[in-house]
Tab-separated table of C-alpha atoms in Angstrom:
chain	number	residue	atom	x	y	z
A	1	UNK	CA	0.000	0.000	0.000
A	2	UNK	CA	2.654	2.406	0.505
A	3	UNK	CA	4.589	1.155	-2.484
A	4	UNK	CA	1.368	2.225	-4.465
A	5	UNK	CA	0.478	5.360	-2.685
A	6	UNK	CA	4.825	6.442	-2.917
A	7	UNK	CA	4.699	5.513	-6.496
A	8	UNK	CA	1.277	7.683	-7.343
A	9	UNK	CA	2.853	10.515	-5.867
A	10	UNK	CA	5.779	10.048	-7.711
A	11	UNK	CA	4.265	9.908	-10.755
A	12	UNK	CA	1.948	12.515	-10.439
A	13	UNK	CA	3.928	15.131	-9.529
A	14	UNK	CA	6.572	14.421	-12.322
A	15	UNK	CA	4.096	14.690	-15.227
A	16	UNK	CA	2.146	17.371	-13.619
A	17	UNK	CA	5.003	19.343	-13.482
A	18	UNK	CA	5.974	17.891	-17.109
A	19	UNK	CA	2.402	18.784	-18.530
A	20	UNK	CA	2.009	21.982	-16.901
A	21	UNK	CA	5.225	23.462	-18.388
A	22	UNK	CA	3.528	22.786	-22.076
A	23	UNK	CA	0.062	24.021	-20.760
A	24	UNK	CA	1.018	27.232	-19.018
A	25	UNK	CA	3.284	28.347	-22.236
A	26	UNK	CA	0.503	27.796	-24.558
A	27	UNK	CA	-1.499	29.473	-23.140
A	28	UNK	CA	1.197	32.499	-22.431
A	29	UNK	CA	2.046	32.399	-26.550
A	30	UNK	CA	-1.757	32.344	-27.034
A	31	UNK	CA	-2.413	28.925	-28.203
A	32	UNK	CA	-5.997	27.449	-27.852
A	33	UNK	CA	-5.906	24.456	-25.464
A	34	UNK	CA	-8.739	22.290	-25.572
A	35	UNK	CA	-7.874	20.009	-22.358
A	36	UNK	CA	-5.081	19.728	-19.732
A	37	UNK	CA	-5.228	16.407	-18.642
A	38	UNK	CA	-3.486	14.611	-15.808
A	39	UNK	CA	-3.374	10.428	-16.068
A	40	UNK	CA	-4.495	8.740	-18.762
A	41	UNK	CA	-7.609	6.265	-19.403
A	42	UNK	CA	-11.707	6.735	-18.220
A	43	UNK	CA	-11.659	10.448	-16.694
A	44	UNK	CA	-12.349	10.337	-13.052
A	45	UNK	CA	-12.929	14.036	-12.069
A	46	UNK	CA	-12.899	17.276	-14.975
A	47	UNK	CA	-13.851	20.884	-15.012
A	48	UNK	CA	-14.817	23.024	-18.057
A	49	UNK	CA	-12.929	26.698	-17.257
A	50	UNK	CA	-13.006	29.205	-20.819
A	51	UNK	CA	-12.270	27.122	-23.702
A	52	UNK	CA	-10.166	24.323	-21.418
A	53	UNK	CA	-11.399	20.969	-19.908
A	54	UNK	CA	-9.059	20.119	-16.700
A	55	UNK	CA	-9.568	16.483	-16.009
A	56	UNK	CA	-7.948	13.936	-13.857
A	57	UNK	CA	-7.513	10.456	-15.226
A	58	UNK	CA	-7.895	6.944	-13.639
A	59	UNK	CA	-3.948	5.896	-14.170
A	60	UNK	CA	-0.897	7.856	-12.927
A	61	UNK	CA	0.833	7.025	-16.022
A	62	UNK	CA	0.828	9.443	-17.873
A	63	UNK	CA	-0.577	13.124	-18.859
A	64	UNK	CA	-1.363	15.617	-21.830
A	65	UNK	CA	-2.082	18.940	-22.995
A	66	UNK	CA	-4.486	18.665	-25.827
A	67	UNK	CA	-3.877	21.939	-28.137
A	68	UNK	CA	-5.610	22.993	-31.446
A	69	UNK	CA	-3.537	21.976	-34.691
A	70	UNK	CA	-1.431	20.298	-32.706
A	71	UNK	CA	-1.530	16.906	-34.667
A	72	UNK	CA	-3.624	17.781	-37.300
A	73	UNK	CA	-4.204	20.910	-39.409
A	74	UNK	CA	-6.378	24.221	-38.367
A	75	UNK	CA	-6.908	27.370	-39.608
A	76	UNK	CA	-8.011	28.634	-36.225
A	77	UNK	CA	-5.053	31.875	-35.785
A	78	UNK	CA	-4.816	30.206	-31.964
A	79	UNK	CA	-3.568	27.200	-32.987
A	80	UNK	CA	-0.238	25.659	-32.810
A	81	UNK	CA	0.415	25.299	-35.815
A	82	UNK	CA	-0.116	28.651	-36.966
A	83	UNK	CA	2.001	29.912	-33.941
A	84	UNK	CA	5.499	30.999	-34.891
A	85	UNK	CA	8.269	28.152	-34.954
A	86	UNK	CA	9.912	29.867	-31.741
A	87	UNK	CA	6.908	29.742	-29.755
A	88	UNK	CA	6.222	26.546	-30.658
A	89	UNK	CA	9.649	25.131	-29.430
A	90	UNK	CA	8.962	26.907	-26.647
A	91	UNK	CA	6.330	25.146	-25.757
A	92	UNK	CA	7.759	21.794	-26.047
A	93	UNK	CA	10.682	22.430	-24.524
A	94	UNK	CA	9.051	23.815	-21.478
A	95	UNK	CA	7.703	20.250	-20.767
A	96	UNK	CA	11.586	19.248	-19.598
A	97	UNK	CA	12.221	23.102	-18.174
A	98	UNK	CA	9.156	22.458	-15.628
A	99	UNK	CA	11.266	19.289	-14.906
A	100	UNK	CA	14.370	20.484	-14.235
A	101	UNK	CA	12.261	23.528	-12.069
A	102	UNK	CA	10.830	20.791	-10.074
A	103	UNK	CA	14.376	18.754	-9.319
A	104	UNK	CA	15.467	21.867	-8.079
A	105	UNK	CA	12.660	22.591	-6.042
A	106	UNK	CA	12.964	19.234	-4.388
A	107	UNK	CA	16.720	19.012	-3.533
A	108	UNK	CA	16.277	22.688	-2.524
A	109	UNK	CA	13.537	20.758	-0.111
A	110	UNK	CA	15.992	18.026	0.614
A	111	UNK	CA	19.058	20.607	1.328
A	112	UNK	CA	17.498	22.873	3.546
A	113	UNK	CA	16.137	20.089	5.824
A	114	UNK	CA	19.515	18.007	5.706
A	115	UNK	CA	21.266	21.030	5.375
A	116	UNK	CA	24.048	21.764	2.749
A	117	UNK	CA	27.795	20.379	3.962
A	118	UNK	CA	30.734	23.122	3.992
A	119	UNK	CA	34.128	22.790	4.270
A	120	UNK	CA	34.452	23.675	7.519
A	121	UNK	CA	35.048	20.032	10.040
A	122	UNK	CA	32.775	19.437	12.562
A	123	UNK	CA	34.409	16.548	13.865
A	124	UNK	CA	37.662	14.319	13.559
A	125	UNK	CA	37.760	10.609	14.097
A	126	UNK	CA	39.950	9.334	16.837
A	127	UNK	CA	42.638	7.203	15.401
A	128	UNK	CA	42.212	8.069	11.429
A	129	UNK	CA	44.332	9.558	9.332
A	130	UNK	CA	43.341	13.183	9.837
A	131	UNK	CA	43.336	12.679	13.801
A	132	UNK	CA	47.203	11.458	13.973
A	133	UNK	CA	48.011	14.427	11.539
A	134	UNK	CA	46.184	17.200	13.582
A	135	UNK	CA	43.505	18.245	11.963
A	136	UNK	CA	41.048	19.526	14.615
A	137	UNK	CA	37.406	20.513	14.477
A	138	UNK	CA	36.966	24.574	13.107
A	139	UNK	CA	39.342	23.899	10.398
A	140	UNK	CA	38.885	25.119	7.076
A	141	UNK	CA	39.471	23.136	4.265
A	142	UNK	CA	40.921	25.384	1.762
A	143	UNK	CA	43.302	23.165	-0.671
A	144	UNK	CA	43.886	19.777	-1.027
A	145	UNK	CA	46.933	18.508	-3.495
A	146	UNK	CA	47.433	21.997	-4.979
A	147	UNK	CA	43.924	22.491	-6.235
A	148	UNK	CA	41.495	24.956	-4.592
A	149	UNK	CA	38.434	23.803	-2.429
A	150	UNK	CA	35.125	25.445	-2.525
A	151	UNK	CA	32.948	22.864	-1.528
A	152	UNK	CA	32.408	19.520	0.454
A	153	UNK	CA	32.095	17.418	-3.425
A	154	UNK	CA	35.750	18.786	-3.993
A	155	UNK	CA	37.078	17.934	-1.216
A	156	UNK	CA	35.670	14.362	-1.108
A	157	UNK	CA	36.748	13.989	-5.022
A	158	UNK	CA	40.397	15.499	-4.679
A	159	UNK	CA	40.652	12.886	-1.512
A	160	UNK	CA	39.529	10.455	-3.963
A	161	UNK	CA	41.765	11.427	-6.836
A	162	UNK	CA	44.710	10.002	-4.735
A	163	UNK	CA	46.410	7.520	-5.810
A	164	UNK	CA	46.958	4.043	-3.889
A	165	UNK	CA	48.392	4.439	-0.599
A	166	UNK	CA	50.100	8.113	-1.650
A	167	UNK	CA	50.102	11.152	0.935
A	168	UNK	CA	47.613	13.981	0.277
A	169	UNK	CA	48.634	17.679	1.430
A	170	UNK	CA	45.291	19.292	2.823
A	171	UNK	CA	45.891	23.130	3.939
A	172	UNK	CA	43.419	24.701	6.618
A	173	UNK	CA	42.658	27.849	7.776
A	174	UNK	CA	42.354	27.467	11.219
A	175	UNK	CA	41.474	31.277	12.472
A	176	UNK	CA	43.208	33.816	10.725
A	177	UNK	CA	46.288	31.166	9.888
A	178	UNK	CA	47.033	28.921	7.294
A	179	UNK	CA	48.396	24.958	8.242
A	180	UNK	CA	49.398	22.535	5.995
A	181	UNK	CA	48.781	18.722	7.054
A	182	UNK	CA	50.637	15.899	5.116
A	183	UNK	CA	48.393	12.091	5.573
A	184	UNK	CA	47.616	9.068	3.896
A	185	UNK	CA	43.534	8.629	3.314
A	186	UNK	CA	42.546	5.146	4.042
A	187	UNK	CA	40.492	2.964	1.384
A	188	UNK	CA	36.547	1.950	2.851
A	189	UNK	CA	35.615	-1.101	1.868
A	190	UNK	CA	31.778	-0.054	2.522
A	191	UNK	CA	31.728	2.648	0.712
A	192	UNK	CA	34.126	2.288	-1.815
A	193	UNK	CA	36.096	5.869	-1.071
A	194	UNK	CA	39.502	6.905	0.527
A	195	UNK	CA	38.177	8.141	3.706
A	196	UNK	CA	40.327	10.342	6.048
A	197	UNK	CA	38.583	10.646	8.940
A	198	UNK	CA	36.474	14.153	9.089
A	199	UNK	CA	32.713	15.057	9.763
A	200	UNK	CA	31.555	18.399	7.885
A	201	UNK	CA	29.462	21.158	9.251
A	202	UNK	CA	25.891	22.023	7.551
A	203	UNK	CA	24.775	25.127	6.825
A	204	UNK	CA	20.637	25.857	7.102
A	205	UNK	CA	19.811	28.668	4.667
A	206	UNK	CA	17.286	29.648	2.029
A	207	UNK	CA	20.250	30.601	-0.463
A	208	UNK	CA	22.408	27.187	0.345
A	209	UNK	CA	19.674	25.105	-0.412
A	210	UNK	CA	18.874	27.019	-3.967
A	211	UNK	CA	22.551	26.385	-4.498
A	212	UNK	CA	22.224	22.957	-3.836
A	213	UNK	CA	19.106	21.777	-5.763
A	214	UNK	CA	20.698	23.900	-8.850
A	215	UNK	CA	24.048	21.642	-8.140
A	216	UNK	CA	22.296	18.205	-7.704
A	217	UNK	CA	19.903	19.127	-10.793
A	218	UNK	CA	23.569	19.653	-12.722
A	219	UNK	CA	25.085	16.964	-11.136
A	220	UNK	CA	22.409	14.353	-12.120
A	221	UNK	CA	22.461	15.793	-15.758
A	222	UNK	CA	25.868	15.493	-16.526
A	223	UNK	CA	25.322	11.634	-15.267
A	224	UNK	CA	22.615	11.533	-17.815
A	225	UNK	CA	24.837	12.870	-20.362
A	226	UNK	CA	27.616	10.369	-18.925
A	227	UNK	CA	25.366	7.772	-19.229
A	228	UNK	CA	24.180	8.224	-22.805
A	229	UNK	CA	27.455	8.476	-24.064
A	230	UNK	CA	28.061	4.692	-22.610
A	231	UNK	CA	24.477	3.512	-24.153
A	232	UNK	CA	26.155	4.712	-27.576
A	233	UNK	CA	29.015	3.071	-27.233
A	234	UNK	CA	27.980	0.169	-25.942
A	235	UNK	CA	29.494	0.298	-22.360
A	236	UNK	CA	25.758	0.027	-20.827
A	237	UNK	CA	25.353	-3.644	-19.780
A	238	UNK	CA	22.241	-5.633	-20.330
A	239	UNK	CA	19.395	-5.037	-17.663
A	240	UNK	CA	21.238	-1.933	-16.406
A	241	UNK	CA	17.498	0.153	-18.315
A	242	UNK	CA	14.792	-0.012	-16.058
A	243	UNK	CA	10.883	0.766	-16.819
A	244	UNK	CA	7.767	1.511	-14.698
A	245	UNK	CA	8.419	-1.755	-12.632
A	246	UNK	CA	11.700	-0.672	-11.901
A	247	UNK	CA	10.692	2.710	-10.923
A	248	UNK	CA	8.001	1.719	-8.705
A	249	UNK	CA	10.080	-0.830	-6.908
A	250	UNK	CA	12.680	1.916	-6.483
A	251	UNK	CA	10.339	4.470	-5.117
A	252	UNK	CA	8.880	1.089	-3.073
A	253	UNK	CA	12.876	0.720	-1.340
A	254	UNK	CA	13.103	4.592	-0.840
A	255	UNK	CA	8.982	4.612	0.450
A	256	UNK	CA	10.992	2.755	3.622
A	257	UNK	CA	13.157	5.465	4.632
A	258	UNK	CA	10.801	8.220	4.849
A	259	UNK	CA	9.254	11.302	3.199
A	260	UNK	CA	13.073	12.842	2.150
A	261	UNK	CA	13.770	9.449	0.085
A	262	UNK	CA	11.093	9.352	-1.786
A	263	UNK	CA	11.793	13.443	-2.328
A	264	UNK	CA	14.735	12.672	-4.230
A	265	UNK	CA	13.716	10.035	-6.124
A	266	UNK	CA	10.828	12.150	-7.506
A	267	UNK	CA	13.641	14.709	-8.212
A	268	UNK	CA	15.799	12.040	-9.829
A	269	UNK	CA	13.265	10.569	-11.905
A	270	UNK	CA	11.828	14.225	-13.041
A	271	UNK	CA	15.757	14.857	-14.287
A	272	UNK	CA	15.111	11.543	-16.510
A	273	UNK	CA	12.117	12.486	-17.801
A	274	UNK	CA	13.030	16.003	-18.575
A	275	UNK	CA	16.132	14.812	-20.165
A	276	UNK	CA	14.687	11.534	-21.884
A	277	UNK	CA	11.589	13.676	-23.542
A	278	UNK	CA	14.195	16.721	-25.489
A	279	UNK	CA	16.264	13.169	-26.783
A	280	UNK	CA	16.016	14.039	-30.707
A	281	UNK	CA	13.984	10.717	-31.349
A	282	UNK	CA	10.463	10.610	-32.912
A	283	UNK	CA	7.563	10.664	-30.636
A	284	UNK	CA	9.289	12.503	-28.077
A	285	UNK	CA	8.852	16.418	-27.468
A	286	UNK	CA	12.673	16.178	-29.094
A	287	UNK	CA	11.730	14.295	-32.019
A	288	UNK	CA	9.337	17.397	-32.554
A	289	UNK	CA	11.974	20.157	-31.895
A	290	UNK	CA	13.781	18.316	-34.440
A	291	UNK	CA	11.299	18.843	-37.049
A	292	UNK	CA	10.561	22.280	-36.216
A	293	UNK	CA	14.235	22.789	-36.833
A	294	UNK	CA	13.911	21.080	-40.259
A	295	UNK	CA	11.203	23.143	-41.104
A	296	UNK	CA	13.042	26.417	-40.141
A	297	UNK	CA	16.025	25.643	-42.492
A	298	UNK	CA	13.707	24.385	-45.292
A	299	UNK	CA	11.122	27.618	-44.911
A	300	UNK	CA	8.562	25.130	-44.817
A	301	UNK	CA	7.073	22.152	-42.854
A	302	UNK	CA	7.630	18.639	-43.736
A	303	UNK	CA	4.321	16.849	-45.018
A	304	UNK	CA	2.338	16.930	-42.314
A	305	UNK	CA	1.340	12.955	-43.249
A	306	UNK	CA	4.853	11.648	-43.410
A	307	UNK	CA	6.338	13.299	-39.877
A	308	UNK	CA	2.810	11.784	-38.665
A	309	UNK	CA	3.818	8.561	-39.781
A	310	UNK	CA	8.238	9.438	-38.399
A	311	UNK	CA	6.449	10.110	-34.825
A	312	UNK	CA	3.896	6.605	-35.378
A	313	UNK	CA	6.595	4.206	-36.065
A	314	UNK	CA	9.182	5.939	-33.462
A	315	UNK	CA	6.019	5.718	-31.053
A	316	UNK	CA	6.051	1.477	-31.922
A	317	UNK	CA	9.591	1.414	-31.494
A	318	UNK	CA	9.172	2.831	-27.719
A	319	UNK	CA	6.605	0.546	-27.017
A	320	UNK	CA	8.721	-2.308	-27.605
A	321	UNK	CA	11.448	-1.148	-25.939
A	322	UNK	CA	9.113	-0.076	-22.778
A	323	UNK	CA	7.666	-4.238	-23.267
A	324	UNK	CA	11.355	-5.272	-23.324
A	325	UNK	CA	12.817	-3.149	-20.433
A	326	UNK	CA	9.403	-4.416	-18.441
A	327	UNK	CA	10.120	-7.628	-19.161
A	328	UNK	CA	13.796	-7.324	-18.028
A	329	UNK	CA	12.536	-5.656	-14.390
A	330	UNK	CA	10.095	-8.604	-13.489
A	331	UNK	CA	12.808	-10.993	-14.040
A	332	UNK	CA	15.334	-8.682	-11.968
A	333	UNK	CA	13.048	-8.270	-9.407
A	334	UNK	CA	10.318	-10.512	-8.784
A	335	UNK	CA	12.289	-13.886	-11.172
């Protein structure tokens, strides 16, 4: 029960967000929407407001904004096809922007309640490296091997940078004056780091934790990028794709640890599907940036029947893979 109730909220909030973006442009470039629709299937709740319906669906898959000349030709002036290209990219693309927004908003959530680490140690670890070198709690970390720290994620990857059982040099500013400590991390078998031995102190603030949903947004995109550049190349092992079953039993494990877990998988799984949707593949809101694109450099729009048909057969081709990456996460899981 909370598996399902975790996983609803999940998915409701991601392609809320998602849908919203495209509604609320279209309706700021002055595009006629005919229904905003969250869920997909037999409606289970709707309201009729100007010229839009606003209806809630029976299954948290899925969402839509349903615009004039969208998919099919109109001569209405409000209609999206009669829009400029720019507004019309704008309005897909805002889709993944309202994405992104929410990620933010989230680990902003997550940061301000956990509160963001500085460089400053709270505590040192009897008997570790950095207590039999003399660090002491207060200290600043300001360098580490010659490069300059401005944040807890550089100093844990310049302590990881080190090679095999070399010395690191970590300078402090420990009041007004600058020390210079010379110690070997040690290698954690748990969790797989060069650990020296140091606790870091949080700071609570309305600015740190904008800072730190913007970073973990940017950090979890430049994985995605990371990660796409393996699938390319082939360096993505089989089973490592996961679909809806794989989300749900991953928001199921994080449902376990409380309210903040389930947070940042929401914001993890919004930076997928902002990312996934502006991939330049048919079907997806980056398929139709694509063709917009085509159409600007050409001065006029492909036929109308054959990027129907592009967007139909790269629609199949999702399908399958969604059957096939399904398929993989009942075996992982439940086999």
């Amino acid at each position: 029960m909370i598996t399902a109730l975790a996983a609803v909220f999940v998915f409701m909030m991601v392609i809320m967000f998602h849908e919203f973006g495209h509604f609320i442009t279209a309706k700021m470039v002055g595009i006629k929407v005919h229904e905003f629709a969250i869920g997909m299937g037999p409606r289970i709740f709707h309201k009729t407001k100007g010229e839009t319906e606003y209806s809630i669906r029976a299954l948290p898959i899925g969402g839509y904004v349903k615009m004039e000349g969208e998919d099919e030709s109109s001569d209405d002036p409000n209609s999206f096809n009669k829009k400029p290209i720019g507004s019309r990219i704008l309005v897909v693309v805002a889709g993944a922007i309202m994405n992104f927004i929410l990620a933010i908003i989230v680990f902003g959530i997550i940061s301000y309640v956990m509160g963001m680490p500085t460089t400053v140690i709270d505590e040192v670890i009897v008997d570790t490296p950095a207590y039999k070198a003399g660090l002491e709690p207060g200290d600043k970390i300001i360098n580490v091997n010659n490069k300059e720290i401005n944040s807890w994620n550089n100093v844990i990857k310049e302590i990881n940078n080190v090679e095999p059982k070399k010395d690191i040099e970590i300078i402090v500013l420990r009041g007004s004056e600058k020390k210079s400590f010379t110690l070997k991390p040690k290698f954690d078998k748990e969790t797989g780091r060069y650990l020296i031995g140091i606790t870091t102190k949080t700071n609570k603030s309305f600015t740190s934790a904008v800072k730190g949903g913007v970073e973990k947004t940017g950090e979890i995109l430049g994985a995605m990028f990371e990660f796409f550049r393996m699938l390319v190349t082939g360096e993505i092992k089989k089973g490592s794709l996961s679909g809806p079953v794989g989300v749900i039993y991953t928001v199921g494990q994080a449902a376990k640890y409380g309210f903040m877990n389930i947070l940042y998988i929401t914001g993890l799984i919004s930076v997928n599907l902002g990312f996934f949707n502006l991939l330049p593949i048919p079907a997806l809101d980056g398929g139709r940036i694509l063709f917009m694109l085509i159409e600007l450099f050409r001065g006029e729009p492909l036929d109308p029947e054959k990027e129907g048909f592009i967007h139909f057969v790269g629609f199949v081709l999702l399908i399958i893979l969604m059957i096939y990456v399904t398929y993989s996460d009942i075996v992982k899981f439940f086999g």
